mmCIF file of C-alpha atoms in Angstrom:
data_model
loop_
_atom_site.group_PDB
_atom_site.id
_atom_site.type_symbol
_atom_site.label_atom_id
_atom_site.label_comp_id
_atom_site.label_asym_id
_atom_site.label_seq_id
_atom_site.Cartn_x
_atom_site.Cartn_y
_atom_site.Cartn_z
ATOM 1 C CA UNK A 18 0.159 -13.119 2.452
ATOM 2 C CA UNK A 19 0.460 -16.132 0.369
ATOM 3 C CA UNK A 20 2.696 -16.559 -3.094
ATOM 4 C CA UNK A 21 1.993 -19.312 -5.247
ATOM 5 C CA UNK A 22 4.931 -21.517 -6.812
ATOM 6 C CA UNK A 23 5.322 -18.928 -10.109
ATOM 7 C CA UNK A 24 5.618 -15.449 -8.003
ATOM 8 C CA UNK A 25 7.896 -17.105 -5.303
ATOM 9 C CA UNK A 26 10.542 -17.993 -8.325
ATOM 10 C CA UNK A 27 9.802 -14.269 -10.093
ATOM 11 C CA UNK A 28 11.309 -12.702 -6.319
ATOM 12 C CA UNK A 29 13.874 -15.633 -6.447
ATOM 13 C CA UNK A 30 14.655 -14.268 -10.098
ATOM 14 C CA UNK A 31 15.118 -10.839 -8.915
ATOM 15 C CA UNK A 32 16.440 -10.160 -5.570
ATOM 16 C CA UNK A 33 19.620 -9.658 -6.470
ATOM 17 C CA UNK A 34 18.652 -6.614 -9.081
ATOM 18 C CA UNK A 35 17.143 -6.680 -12.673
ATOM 19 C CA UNK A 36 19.253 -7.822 -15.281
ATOM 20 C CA UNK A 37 21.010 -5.020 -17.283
ATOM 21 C CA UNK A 38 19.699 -5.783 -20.295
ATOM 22 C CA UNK A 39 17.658 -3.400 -22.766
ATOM 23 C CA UNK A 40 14.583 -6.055 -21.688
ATOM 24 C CA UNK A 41 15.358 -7.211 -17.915
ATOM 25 C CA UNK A 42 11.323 -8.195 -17.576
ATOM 26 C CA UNK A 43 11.896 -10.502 -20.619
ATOM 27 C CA UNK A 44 15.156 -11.840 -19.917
ATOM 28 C CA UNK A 45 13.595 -13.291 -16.406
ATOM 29 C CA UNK A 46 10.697 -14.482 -18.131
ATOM 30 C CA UNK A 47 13.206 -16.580 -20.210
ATOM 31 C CA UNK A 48 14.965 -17.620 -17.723
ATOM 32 C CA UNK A 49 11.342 -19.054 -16.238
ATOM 33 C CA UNK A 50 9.827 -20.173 -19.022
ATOM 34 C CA UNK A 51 7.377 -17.423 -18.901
ATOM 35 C CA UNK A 52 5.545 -14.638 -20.898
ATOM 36 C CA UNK A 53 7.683 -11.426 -20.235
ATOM 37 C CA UNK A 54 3.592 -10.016 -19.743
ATOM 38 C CA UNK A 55 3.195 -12.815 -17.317
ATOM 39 C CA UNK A 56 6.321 -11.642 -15.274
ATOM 40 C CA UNK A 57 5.158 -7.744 -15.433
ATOM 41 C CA UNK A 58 1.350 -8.641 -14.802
ATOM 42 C CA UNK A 59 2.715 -11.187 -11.792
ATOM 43 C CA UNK A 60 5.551 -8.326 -10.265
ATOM 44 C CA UNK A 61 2.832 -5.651 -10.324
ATOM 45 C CA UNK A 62 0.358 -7.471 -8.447
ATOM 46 C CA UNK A 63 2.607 -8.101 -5.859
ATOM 47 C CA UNK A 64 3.223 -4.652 -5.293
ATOM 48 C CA UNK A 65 -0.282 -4.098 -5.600
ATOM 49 C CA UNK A 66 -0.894 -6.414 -2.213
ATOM 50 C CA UNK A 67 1.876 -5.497 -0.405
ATOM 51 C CA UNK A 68 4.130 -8.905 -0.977
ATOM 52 C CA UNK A 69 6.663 -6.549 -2.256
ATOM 53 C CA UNK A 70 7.243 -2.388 -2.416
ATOM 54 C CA UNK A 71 8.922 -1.449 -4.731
ATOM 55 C CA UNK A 72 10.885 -1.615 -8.105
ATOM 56 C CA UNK A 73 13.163 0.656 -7.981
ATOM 57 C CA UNK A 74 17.089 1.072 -9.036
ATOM 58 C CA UNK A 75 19.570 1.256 -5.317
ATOM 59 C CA UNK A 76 22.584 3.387 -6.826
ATOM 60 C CA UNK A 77 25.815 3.170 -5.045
ATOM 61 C CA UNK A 78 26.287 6.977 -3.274
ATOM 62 C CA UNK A 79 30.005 6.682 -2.836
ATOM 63 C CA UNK A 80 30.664 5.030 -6.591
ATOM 64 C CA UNK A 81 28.386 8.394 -7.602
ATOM 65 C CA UNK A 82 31.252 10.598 -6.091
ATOM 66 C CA UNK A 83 28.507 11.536 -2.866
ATOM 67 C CA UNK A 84 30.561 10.275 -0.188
ATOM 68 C CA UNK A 85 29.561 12.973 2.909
ATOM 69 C CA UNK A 86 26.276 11.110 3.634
ATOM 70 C CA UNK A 87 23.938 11.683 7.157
ATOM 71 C CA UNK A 88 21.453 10.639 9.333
ATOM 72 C CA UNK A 89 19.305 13.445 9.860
ATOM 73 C CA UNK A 90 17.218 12.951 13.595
ATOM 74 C CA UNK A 91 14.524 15.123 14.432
ATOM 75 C CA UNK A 92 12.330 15.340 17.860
ATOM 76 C CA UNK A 93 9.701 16.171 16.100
ATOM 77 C CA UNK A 94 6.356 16.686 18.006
ATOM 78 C CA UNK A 95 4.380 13.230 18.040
ATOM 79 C CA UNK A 96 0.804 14.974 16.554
ATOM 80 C CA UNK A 97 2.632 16.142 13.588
ATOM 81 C CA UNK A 98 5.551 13.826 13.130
ATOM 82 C CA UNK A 99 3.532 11.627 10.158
ATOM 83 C CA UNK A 100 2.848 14.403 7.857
ATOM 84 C CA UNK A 101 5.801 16.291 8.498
ATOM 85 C CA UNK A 102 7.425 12.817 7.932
ATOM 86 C CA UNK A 103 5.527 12.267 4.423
ATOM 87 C CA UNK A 104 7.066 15.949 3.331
ATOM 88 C CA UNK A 105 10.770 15.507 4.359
ATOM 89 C CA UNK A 106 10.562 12.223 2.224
ATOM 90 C CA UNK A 107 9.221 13.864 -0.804
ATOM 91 C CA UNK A 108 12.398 16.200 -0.938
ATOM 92 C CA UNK A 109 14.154 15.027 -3.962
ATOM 93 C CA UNK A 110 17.458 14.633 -1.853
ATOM 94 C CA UNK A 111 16.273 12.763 1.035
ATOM 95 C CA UNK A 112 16.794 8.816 -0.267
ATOM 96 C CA UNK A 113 14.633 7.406 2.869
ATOM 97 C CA UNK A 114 12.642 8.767 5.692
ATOM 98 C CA UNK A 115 11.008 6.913 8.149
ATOM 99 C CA UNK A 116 9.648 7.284 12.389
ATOM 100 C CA UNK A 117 10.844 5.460 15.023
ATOM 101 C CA UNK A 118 10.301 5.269 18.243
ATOM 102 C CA UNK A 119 12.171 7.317 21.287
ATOM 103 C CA UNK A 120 14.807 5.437 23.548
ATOM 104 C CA UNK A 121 14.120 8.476 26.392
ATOM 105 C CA UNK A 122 15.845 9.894 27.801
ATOM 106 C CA UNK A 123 18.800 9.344 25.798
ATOM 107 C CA UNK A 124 17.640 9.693 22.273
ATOM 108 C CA UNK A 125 14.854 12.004 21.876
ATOM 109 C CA UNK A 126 14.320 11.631 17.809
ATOM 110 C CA UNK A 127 11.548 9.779 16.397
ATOM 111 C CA UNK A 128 11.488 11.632 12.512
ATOM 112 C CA UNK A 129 14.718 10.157 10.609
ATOM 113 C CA UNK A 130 15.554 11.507 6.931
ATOM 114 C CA UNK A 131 19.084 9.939 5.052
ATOM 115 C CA UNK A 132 20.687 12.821 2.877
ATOM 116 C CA UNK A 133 23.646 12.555 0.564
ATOM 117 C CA UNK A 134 26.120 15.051 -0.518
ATOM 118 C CA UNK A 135 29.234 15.699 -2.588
ATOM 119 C CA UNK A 136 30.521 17.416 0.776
ATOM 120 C CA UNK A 137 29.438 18.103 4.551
ATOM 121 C CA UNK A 138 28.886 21.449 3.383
ATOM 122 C CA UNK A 139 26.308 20.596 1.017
ATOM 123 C CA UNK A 140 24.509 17.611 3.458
ATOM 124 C CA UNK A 141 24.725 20.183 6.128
ATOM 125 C CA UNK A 142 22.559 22.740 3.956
ATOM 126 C CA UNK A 143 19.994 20.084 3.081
ATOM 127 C CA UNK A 144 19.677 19.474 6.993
ATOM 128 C CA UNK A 145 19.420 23.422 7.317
ATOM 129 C CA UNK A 146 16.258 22.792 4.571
ATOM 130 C CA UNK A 147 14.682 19.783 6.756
ATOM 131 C CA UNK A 148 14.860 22.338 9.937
ATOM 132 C CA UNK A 149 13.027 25.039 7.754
ATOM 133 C CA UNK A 150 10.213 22.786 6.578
ATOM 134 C CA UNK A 151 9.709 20.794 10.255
ATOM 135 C CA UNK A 152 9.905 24.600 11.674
ATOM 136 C CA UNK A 153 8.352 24.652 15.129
ATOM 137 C CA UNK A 154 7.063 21.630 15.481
ATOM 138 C CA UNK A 155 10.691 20.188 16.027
ATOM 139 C CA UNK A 156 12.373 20.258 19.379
ATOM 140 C CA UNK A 157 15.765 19.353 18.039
ATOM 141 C CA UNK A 158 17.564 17.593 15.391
ATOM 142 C CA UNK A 159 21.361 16.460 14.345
ATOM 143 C CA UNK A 160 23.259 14.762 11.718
ATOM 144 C CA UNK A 161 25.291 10.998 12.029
ATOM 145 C CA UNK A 162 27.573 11.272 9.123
ATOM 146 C CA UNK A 163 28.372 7.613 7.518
ATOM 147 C CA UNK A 164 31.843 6.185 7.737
ATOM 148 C CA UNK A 165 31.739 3.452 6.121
ATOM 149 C CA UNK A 166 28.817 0.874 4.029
ATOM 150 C CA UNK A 167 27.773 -2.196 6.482
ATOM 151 C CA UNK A 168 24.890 -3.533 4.154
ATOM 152 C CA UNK A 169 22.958 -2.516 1.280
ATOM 153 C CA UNK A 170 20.987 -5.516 0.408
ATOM 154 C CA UNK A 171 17.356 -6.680 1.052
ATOM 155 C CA UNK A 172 15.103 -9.719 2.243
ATOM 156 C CA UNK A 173 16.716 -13.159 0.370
ATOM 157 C CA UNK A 174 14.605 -15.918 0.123
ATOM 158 C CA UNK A 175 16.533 -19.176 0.417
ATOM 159 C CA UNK A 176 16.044 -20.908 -3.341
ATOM 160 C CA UNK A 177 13.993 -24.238 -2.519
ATOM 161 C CA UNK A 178 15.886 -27.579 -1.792
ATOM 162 C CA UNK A 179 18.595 -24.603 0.078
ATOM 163 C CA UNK A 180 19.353 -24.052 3.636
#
């Protein structure tokens, strides 16, 4: 996919996060000497062909108080693992949920689902809810708790003239 000069400085603009301002799409377009329609018209036709996925606010779990966050790792069976996949990540407490492949014979899970919580407790009953929806289609599943936050930060392009 190709960007032209004007949607290549919009991403530059906003990698790092919106502005948190009452008009973040105008306050780029400012900032470029743009039309704030220009920057919305130019952002969601990005999106539309794939040069970027989403717009979307990353909240900080542990700042939030929800500190006992997991892994969840299914072996789910490989005919079903795509739609069962699609409903585990429209629960409204799983944050991503994505397939991978095996690394047999060591780890069987290809179906992976993150989950926050307040408390173990309450992560471990959303797992319980996974298991229930998956049902017999999954072999087995298990829970890596976090310990600590290694990166939470996307693609940077390097600003032209940089290195």
């Amino acid at each position: 996919m190709i960007i032209d000069e004007t949607d290549r400085r919009i991403i530059e603009e906003t990698q790092s996060g919106l502005p948190l301002v009452p008009e973040p799409y105008g306050h780029i377009a400012a900032a470029l000497g743009l039309e704030e329609s220009d920057v919305i018209e130019r952002l969601s036709a990005m999106q539309a062909r794939g040069v970027i996925r989403r717009i979307a606010v990353a909240p900080n779990h542990y700042a939030l108080g929800m500190t006992a966050n997991g892994m969840t790792v299914w072996d789910v069976q490989d005919d079903a693992a795509e739609q069962l996949g699609a409903k585990v990540g429209a629960l409204d407490f799983v944050s991503h949920c994505y397939l991978r492949p095996r690394a047999l014979p060591d780890w069987p899970y290809n179906l992976f689902a993150m989950v926050h919580g307040t408390t173990r407790t309450e992560v471990g009953e959303k797992r319980e809810a996974i298991a229930a929806l998956l049902g017999p289609a999954c072999r087995a599943g298990t829970i890596l708790y976090s310990t600590r936050i290694l990166k939470k930060t996307g693609l940077r392009l390097a600003r032209k003239g940089k290195h």
